[in-house]
CSV table of C-alpha atoms in Angstrom, one decimal:
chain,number,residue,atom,x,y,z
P,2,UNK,CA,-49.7,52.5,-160.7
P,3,UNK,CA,-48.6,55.4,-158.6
P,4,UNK,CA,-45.2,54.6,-156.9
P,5,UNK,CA,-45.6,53.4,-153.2
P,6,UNK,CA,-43.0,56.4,-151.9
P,7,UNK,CA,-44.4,59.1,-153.9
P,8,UNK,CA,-48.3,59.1,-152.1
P,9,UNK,CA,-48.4,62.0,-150.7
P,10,UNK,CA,-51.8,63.4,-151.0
P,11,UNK,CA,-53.5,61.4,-148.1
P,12,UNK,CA,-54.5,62.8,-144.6
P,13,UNK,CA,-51.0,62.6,-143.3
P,14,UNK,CA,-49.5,64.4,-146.0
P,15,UNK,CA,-46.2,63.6,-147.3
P,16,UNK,CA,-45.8,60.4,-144.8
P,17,UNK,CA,-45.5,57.6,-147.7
P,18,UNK,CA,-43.1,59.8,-149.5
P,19,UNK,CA,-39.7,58.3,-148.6
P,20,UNK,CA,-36.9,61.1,-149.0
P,21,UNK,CA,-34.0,60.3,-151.2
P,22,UNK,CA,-31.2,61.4,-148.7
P,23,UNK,CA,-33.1,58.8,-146.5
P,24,UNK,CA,-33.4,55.7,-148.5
P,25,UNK,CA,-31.0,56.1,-151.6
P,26,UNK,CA,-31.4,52.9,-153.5
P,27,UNK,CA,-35.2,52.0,-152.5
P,28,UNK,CA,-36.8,51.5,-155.5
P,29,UNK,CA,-40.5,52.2,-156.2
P,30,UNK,CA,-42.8,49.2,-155.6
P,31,UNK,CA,-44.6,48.7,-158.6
P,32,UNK,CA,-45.8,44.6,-158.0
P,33,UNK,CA,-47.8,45.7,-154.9
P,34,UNK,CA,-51.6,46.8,-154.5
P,35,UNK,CA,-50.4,49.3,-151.3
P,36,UNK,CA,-50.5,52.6,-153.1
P,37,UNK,CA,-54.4,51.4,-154.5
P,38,UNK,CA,-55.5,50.7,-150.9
P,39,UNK,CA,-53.5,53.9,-149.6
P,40,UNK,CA,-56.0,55.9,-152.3
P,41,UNK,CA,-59.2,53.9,-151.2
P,42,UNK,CA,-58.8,55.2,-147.2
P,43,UNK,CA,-56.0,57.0,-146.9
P,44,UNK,CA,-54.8,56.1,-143.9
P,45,UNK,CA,-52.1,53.6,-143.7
P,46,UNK,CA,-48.6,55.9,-143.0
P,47,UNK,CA,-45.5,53.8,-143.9
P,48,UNK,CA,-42.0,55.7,-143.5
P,49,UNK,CA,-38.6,54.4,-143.8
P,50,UNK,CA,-37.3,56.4,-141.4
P,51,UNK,CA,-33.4,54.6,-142.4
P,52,UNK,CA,-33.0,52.2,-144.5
P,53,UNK,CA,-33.0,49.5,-141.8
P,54,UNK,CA,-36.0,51.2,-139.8
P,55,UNK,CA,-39.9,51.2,-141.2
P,56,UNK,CA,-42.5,52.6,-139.3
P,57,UNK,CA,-46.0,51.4,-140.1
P,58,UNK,CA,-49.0,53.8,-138.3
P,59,UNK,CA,-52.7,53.7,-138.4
P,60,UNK,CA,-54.8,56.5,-136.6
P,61,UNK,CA,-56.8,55.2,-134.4
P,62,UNK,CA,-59.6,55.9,-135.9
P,63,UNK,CA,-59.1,53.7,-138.8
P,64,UNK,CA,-62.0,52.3,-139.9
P,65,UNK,CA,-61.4,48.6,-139.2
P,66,UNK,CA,-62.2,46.4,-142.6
P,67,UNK,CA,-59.6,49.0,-144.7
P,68,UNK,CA,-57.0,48.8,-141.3
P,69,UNK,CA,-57.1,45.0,-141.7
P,70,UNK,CA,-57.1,44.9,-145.7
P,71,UNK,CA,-53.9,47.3,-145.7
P,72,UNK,CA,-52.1,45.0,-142.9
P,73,UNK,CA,-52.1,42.1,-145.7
P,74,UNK,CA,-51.1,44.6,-148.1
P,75,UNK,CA,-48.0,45.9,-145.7
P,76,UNK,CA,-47.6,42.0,-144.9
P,77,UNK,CA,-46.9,41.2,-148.2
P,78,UNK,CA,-44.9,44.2,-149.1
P,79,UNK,CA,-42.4,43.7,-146.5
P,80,UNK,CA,-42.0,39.8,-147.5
P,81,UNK,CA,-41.3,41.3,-150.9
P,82,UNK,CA,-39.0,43.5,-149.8
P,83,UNK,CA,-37.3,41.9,-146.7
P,84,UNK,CA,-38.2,38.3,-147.0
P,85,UNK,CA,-37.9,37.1,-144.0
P,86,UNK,CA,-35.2,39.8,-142.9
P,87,UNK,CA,-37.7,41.9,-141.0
P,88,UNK,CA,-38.9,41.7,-136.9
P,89,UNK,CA,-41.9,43.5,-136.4
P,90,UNK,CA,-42.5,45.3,-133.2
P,91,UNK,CA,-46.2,45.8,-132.3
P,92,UNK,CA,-45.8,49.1,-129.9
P,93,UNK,CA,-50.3,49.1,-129.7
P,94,UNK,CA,-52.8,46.4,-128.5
P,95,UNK,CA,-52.4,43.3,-129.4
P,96,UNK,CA,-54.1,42.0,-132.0
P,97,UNK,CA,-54.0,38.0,-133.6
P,98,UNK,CA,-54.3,39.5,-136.9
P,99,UNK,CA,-50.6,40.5,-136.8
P,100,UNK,CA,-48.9,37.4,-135.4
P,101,UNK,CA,-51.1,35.3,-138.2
P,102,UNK,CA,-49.6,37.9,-140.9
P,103,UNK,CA,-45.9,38.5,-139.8
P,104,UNK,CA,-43.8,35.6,-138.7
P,105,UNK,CA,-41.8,37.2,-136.1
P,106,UNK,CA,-43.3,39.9,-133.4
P,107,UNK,CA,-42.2,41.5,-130.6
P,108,UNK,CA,-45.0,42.3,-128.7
P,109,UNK,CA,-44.4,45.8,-126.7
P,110,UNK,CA,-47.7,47.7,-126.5
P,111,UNK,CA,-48.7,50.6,-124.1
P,112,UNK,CA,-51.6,52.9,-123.9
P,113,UNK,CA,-52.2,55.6,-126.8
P,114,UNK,CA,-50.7,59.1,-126.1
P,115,UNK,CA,-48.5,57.5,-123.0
P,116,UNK,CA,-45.4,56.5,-122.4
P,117,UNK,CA,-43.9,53.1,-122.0
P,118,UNK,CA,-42.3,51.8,-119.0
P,119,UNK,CA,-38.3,53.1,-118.6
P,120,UNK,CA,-37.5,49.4,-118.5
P,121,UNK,CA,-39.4,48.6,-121.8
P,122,UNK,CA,-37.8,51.7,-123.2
P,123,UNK,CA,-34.5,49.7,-122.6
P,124,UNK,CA,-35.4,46.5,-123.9
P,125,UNK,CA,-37.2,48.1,-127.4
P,126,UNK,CA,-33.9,49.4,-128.0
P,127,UNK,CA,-31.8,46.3,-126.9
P,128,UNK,CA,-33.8,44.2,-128.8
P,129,UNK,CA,-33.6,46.5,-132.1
P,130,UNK,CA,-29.9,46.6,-131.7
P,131,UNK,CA,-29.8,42.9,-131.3
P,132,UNK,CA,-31.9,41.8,-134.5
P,133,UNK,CA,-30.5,45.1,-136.6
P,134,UNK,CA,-26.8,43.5,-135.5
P,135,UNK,CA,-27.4,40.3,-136.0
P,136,UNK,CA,-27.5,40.3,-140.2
P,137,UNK,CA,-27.1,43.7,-142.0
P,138,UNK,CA,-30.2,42.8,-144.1
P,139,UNK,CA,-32.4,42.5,-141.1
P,140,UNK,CA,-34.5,45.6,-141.1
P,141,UNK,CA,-36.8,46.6,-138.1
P,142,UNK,CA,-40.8,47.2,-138.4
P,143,UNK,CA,-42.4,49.4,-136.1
P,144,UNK,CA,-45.9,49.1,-136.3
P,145,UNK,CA,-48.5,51.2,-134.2
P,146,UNK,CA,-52.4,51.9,-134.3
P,147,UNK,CA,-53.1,55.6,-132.6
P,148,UNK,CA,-51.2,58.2,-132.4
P,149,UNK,CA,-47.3,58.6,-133.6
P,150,UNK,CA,-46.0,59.2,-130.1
P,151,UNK,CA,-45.6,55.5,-129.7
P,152,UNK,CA,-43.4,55.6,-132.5
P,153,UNK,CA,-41.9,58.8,-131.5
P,154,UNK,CA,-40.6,57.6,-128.5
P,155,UNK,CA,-38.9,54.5,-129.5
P,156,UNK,CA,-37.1,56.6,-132.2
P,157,UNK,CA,-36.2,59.2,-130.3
P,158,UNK,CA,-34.9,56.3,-127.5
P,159,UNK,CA,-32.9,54.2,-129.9
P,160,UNK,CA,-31.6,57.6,-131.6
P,161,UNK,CA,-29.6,58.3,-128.2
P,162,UNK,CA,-29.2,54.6,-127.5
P,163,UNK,CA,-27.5,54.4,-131.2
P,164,UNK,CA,-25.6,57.5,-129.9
P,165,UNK,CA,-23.4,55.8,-127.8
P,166,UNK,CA,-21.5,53.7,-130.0
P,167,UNK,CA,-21.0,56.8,-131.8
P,168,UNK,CA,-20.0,54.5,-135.2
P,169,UNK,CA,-19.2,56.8,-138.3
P,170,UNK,CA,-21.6,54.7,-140.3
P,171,UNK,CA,-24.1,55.0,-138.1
P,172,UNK,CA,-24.4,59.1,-138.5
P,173,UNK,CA,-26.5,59.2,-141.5
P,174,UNK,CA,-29.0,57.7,-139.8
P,175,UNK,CA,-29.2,59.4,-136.4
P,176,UNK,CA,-29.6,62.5,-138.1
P,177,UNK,CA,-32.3,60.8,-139.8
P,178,UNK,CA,-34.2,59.3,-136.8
P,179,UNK,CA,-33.4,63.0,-135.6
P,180,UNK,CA,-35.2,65.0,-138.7
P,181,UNK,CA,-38.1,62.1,-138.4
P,182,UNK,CA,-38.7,62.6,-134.8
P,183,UNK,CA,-38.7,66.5,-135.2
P,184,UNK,CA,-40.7,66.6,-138.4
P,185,UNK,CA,-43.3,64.1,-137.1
P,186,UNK,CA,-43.8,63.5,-133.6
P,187,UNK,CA,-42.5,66.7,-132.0
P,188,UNK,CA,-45.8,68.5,-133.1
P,189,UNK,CA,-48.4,65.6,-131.6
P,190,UNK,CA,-46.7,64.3,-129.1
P,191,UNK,CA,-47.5,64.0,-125.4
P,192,UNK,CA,-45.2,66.3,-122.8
P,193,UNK,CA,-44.6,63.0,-120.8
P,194,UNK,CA,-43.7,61.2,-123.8
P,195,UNK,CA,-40.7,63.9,-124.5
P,196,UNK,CA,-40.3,63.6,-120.8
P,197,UNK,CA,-39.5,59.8,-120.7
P,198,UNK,CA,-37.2,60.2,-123.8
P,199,UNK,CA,-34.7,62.9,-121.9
P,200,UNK,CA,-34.7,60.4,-118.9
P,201,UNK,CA,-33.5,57.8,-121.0
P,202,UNK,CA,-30.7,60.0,-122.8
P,203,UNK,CA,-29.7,61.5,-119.5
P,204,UNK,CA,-29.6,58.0,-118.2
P,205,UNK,CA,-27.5,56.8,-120.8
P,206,UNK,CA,-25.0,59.6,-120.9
P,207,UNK,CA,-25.1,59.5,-117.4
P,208,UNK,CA,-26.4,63.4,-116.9
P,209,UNK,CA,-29.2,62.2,-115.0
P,210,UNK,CA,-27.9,60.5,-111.8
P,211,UNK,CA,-30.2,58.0,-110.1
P,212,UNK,CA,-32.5,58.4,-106.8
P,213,UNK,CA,-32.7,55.2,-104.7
P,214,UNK,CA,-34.5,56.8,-101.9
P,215,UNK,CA,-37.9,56.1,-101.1
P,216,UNK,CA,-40.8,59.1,-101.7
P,217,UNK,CA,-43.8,59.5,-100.0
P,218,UNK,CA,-46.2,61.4,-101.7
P,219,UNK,CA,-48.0,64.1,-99.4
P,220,UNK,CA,-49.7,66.4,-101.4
P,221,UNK,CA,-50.8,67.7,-104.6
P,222,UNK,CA,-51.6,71.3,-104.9
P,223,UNK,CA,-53.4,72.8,-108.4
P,224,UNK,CA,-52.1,76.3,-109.0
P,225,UNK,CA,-54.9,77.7,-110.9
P,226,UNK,CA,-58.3,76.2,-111.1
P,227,UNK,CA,-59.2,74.6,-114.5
P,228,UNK,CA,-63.0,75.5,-115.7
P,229,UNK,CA,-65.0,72.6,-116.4
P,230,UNK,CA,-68.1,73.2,-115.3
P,231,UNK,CA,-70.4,75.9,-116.9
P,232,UNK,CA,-69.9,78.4,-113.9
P,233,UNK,CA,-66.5,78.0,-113.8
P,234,UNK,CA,-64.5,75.6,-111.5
P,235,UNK,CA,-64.4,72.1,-111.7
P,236,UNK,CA,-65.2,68.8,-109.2
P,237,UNK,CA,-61.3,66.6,-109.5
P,238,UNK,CA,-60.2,63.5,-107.7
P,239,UNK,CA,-56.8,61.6,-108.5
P,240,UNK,CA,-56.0,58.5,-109.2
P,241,UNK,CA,-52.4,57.3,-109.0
P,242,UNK,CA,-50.7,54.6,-110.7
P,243,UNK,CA,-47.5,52.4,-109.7
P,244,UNK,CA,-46.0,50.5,-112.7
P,245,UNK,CA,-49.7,50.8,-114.2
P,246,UNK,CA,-51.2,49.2,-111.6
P,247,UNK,CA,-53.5,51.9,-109.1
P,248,UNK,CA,-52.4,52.9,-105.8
P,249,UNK,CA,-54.5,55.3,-104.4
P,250,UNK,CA,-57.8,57.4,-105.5
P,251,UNK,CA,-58.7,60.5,-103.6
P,252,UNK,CA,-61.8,62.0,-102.6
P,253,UNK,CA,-63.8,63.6,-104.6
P,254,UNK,CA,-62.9,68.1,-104.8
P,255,UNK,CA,-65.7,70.1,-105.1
P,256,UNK,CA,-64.5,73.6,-105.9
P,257,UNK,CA,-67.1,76.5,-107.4
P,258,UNK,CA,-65.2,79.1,-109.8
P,259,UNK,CA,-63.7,81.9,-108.7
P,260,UNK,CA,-63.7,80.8,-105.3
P,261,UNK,CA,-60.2,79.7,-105.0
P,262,UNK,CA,-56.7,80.5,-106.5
P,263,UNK,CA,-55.5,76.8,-105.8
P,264,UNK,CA,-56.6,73.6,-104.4
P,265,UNK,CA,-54.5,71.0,-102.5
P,266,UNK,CA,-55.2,67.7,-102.2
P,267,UNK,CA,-53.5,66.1,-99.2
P,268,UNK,CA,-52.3,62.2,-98.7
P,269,UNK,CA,-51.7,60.7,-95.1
P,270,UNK,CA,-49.7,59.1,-94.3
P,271,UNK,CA,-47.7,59.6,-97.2
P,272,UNK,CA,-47.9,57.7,-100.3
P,273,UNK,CA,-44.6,55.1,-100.8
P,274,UNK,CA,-44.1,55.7,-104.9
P,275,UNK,CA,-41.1,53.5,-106.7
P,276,UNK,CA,-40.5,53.2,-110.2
P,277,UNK,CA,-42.8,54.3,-113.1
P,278,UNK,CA,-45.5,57.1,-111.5
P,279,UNK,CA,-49.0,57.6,-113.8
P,280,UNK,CA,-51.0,60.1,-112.1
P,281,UNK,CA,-54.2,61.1,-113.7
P,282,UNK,CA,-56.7,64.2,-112.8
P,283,UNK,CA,-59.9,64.2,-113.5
P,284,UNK,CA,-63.2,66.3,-113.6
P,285,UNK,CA,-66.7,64.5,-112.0
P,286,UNK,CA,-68.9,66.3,-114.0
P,287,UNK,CA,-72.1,67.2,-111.9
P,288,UNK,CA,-74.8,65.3,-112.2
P,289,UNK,CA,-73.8,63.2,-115.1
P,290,UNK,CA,-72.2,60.2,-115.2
P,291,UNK,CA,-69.3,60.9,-116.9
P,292,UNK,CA,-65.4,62.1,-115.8
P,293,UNK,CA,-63.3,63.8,-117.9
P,294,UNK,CA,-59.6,63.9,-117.8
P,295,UNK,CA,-58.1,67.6,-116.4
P,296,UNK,CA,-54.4,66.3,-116.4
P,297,UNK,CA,-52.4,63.2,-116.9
P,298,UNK,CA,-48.2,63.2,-115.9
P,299,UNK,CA,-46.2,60.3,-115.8
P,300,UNK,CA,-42.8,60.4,-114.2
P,301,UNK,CA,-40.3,58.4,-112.7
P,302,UNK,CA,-39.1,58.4,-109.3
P,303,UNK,CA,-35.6,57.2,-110.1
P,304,UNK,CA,-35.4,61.0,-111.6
P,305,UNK,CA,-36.7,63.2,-108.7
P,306,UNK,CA,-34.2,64.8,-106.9
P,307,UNK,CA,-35.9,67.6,-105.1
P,308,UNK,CA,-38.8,67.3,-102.6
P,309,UNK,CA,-40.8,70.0,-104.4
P,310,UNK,CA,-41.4,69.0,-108.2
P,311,UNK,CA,-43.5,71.3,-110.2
P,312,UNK,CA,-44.8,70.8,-113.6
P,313,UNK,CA,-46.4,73.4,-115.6
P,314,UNK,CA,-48.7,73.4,-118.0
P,315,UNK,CA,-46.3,72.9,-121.3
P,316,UNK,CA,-45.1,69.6,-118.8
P,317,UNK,CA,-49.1,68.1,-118.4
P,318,UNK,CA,-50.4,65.9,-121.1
P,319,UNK,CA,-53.8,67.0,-122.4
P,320,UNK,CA,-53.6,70.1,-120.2
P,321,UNK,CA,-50.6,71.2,-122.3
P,322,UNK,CA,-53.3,72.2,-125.0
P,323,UNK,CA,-56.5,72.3,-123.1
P,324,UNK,CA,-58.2,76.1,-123.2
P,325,UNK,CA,-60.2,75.4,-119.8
P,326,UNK,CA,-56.3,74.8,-118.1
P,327,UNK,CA,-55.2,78.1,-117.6
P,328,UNK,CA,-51.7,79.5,-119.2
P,329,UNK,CA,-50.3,80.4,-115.8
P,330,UNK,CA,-51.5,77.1,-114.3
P,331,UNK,CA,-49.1,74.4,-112.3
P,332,UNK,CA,-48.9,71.0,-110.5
P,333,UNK,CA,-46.9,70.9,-107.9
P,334,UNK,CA,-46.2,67.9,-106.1
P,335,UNK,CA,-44.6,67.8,-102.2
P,336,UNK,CA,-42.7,64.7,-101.7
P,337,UNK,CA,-41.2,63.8,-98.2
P,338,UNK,CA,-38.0,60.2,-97.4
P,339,UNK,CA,-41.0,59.0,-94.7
P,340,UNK,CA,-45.2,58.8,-94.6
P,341,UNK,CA,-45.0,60.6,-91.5
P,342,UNK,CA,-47.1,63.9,-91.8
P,343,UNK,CA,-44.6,66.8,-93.0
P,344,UNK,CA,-45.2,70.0,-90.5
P,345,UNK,CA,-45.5,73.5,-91.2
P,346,UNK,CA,-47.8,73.0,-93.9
P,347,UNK,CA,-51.0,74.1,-92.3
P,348,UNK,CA,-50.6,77.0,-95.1
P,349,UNK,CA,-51.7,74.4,-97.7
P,350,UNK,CA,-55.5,74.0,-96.1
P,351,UNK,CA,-58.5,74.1,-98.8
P,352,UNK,CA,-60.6,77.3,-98.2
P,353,UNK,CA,-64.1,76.3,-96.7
P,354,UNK,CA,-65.6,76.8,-100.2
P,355,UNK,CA,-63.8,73.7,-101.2
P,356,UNK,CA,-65.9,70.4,-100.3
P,357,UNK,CA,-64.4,66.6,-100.6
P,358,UNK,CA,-66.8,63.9,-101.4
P,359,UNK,CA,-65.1,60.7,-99.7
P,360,UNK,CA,-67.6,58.4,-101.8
P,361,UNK,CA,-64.7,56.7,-104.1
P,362,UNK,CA,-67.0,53.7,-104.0
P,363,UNK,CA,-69.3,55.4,-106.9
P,364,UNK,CA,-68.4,53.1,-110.3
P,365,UNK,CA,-67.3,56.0,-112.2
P,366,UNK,CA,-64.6,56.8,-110.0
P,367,UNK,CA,-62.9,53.1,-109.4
P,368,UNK,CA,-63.6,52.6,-113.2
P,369,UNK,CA,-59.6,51.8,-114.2
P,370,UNK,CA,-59.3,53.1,-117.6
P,371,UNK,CA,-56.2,50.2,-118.4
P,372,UNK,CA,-58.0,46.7,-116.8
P,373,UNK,CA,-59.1,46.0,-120.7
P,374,UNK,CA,-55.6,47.2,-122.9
P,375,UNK,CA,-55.0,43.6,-124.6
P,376,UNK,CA,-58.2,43.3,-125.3
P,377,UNK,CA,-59.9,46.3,-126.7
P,378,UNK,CA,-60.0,50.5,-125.8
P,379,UNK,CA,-62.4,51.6,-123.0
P,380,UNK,CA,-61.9,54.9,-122.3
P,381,UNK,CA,-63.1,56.9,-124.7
P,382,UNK,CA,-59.8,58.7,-126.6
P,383,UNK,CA,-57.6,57.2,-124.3
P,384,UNK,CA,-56.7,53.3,-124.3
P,385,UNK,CA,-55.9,51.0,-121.5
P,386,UNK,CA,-53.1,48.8,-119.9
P,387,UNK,CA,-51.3,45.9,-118.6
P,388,UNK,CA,-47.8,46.3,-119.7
P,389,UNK,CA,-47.2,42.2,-120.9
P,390,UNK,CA,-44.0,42.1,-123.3
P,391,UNK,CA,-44.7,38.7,-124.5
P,392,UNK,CA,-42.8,37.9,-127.7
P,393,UNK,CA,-43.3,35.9,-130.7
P,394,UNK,CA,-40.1,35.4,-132.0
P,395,UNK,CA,-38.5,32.8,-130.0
P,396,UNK,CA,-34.9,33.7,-128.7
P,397,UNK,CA,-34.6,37.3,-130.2
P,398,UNK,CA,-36.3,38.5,-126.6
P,399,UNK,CA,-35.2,36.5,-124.3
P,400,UNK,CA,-32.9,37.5,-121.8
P,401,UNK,CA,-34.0,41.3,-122.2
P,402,UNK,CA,-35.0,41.5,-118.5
P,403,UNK,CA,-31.6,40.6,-117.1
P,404,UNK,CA,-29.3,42.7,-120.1
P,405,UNK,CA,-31.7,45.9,-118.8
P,406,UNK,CA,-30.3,47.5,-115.8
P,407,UNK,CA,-32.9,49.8,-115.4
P,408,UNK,CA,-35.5,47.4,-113.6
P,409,UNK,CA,-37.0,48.7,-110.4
P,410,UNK,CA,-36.2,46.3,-108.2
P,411,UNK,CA,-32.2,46.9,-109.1
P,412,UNK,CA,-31.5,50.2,-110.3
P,413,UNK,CA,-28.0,50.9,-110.1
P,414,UNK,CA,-26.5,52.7,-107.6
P,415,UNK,CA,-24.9,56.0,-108.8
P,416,UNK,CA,-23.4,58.5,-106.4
């Protein structure tokens, strides 16, 4: 049987491979079917990313019976292993199948190719800390269907949260997580996902200082108009998340190529934002029920320290690689402390070749792309959300809430 660790000729080459300066003493597994199912679909990717640290990932396109056959496989290669030494934390849907395979799960899903919640940041890596303390065979499982940006972002987070106790023995395997998250996440994931991860660091270190004051979105303005449609420019609306949950959809932008350099998209009274922002552009395409996504950014008002934010394309998920964006295009977004109109920014006006459908009664437009995350994806690549951290395994969870400082309603004052 071909050694577990030394597969490395499946889709996501070299992932099952597990590098000697990583993992010294991990021998092959040779009592295990894994490496036979691994050669049947190719697509289970399994990764000790430390010794102590496993990350199990499925894309998700997986085709369903060989992603269910390999979780028994991983099942019973981790009882092997770990006996009952390992906490698995599900960062995708929730699924039944894993609770009935693994005895203990932390369940800390979010939506494919986002990021999680700055609070759920804090207590993945709390709770790690506190399972990976408790006994030093307990190993952690992280376990994710979809893209590796999930994992990414938890490695990358526990990497700086690790950091601080700045142990000697602990060195090895930062500069592990370090090479892992460079080597495999850097290249696929989302600019909001690396965005979340320097919040956290500069939170921790205490380079980022915190924001308590209210903002009230007023306006949105598109520098440079994305082509979608045939002839060039493109019909977007917005909708705007607070903590997942939507907050506000516009009106509906008509704009016909070439006929404007930028479009702004205005909000009054101004929009009162707190906490973790998601706010997603999209395209109505015309005459065809269907919408596709222009831009998503997520950000965190705890972070924004200037009225005038602007993120480029390199800093908007799916536009960052999306050929109808253009190079030289930017978001900006004009935040004000009240909803009160701002003056002097008559400047801002749409051109009168730019018409705004107020119809945001039309299904495809209120159609919330996260009502149905623990149950199944709905939105065609992307998944949805309602960000429940239920656990499974009894005490190792509780209490997260009140050790994480970071929750909205008490942010910590920092002058």
């Amino acid at each position: 049987m071909v050694p577990f660790q030394q597969r490395k000729d499946c889709v996501l080459e070299g992932s099952a491979r597990v590098t000697p300066s990583v993992q010294p003493h991990l021998q092959p597994i040779r009592n295990m079917s894994v490496s036979r199912t691994m050669e049947d679909s190719c697509e289970l990717d399994l990764v000790y990313v430390t010794e102590r640290i496993i990350a199990v990932s499925f894309p998700s396109t997986a085709n369903e019976e060989n992603f269910r056959s390999n979780l028994r496989e991983v099942a019973q290669m981790l009882k092997s292993k770990h006996g009952g030494n390992y906490l698995l934390f599900n960062l995708s849907e929730r699924r039944p199948d894993i609770t009935k395979l693994h005895a203990k799960v932390l369940e800390f899903g979010w939506p494919d190719l986002h990021t999680p919640a700055l609070e759920k940041i804090c207590s993945i890596c709390k709770a790690m800390d506190t399972w990976l303390n408790a006994d030093p065979h307990n190993v952690v499982v992280l376990h994710n269907k979809g893209n590796r940006g999930r994992i990414g972002v938890v490695i990358a987070a526990y990497m700086h949260y690790s950091n601080i106790s700045a142990s000697a023995d602990q060195a090895l395997d930062r500069f592990a997580m370090k090479r892992f998250y460079e080597d495999k996440i850097v290249p696929i994931g989302q600019p909001s996902q690396r965005r979340y991860v320097h919040y956290f660091s500069g939170l921790l270190s205490g380079s980022i200082k915190m924001n308590n004051k209210p903002l009230f979105l007023h306006h949105v303005i598109m520098h440079g108009i994305p082509n979608f449609e045939s002839k060039g420019g493109c019909r977007p609306f917005l909708r705007i998340y607070q903590a997942m949950q939507p907050v506000y959809t516009s009106g509906i932008y008509n704009i016909p190529g070439d006929s404007q350099t930028s479009v702004c998209i205005t909000i009054e009274p101004g929009l009162l934002l707190k906490g973790d922002i998601l706010l997603k552009c999209y395209h109505k395409k015309f005459r065809s029920p269907a919408r596709d996504v222009i831009f998503r950014v997520q950000f965190h008002t705890c972070a924004i320290h200037d009225l005038g934010v602007v993120f480029g394309k390199e800093d908007l998920d799916d536009a960052f690689k999306d050929d109808r964006f253009p190079e030289y295009g930017k978001v900006e977004f004009v935040f004000s402390y009240g909803p009160e109109k701002i003056q002097g920014m008559e400047h801002l006006e749409n051109g009168p070749s730019v018409s705004v459908d107020y119809n945001t009664s039309d299904p495809l437009i209120r159609w919330d792309s996260y009502d149905n995350f623990s149950g199944h994806r709905d939105d065609g690549m992307e998944a949805g959300n309602k960000q429940n951290t239920n656990s499974q395994s009894g005490s190792i969870s509780g209490g997260l809430e009140d050790q994480c400082p970071w929750a909205d309603t008490h942010w910590p004052s920092q002058s």
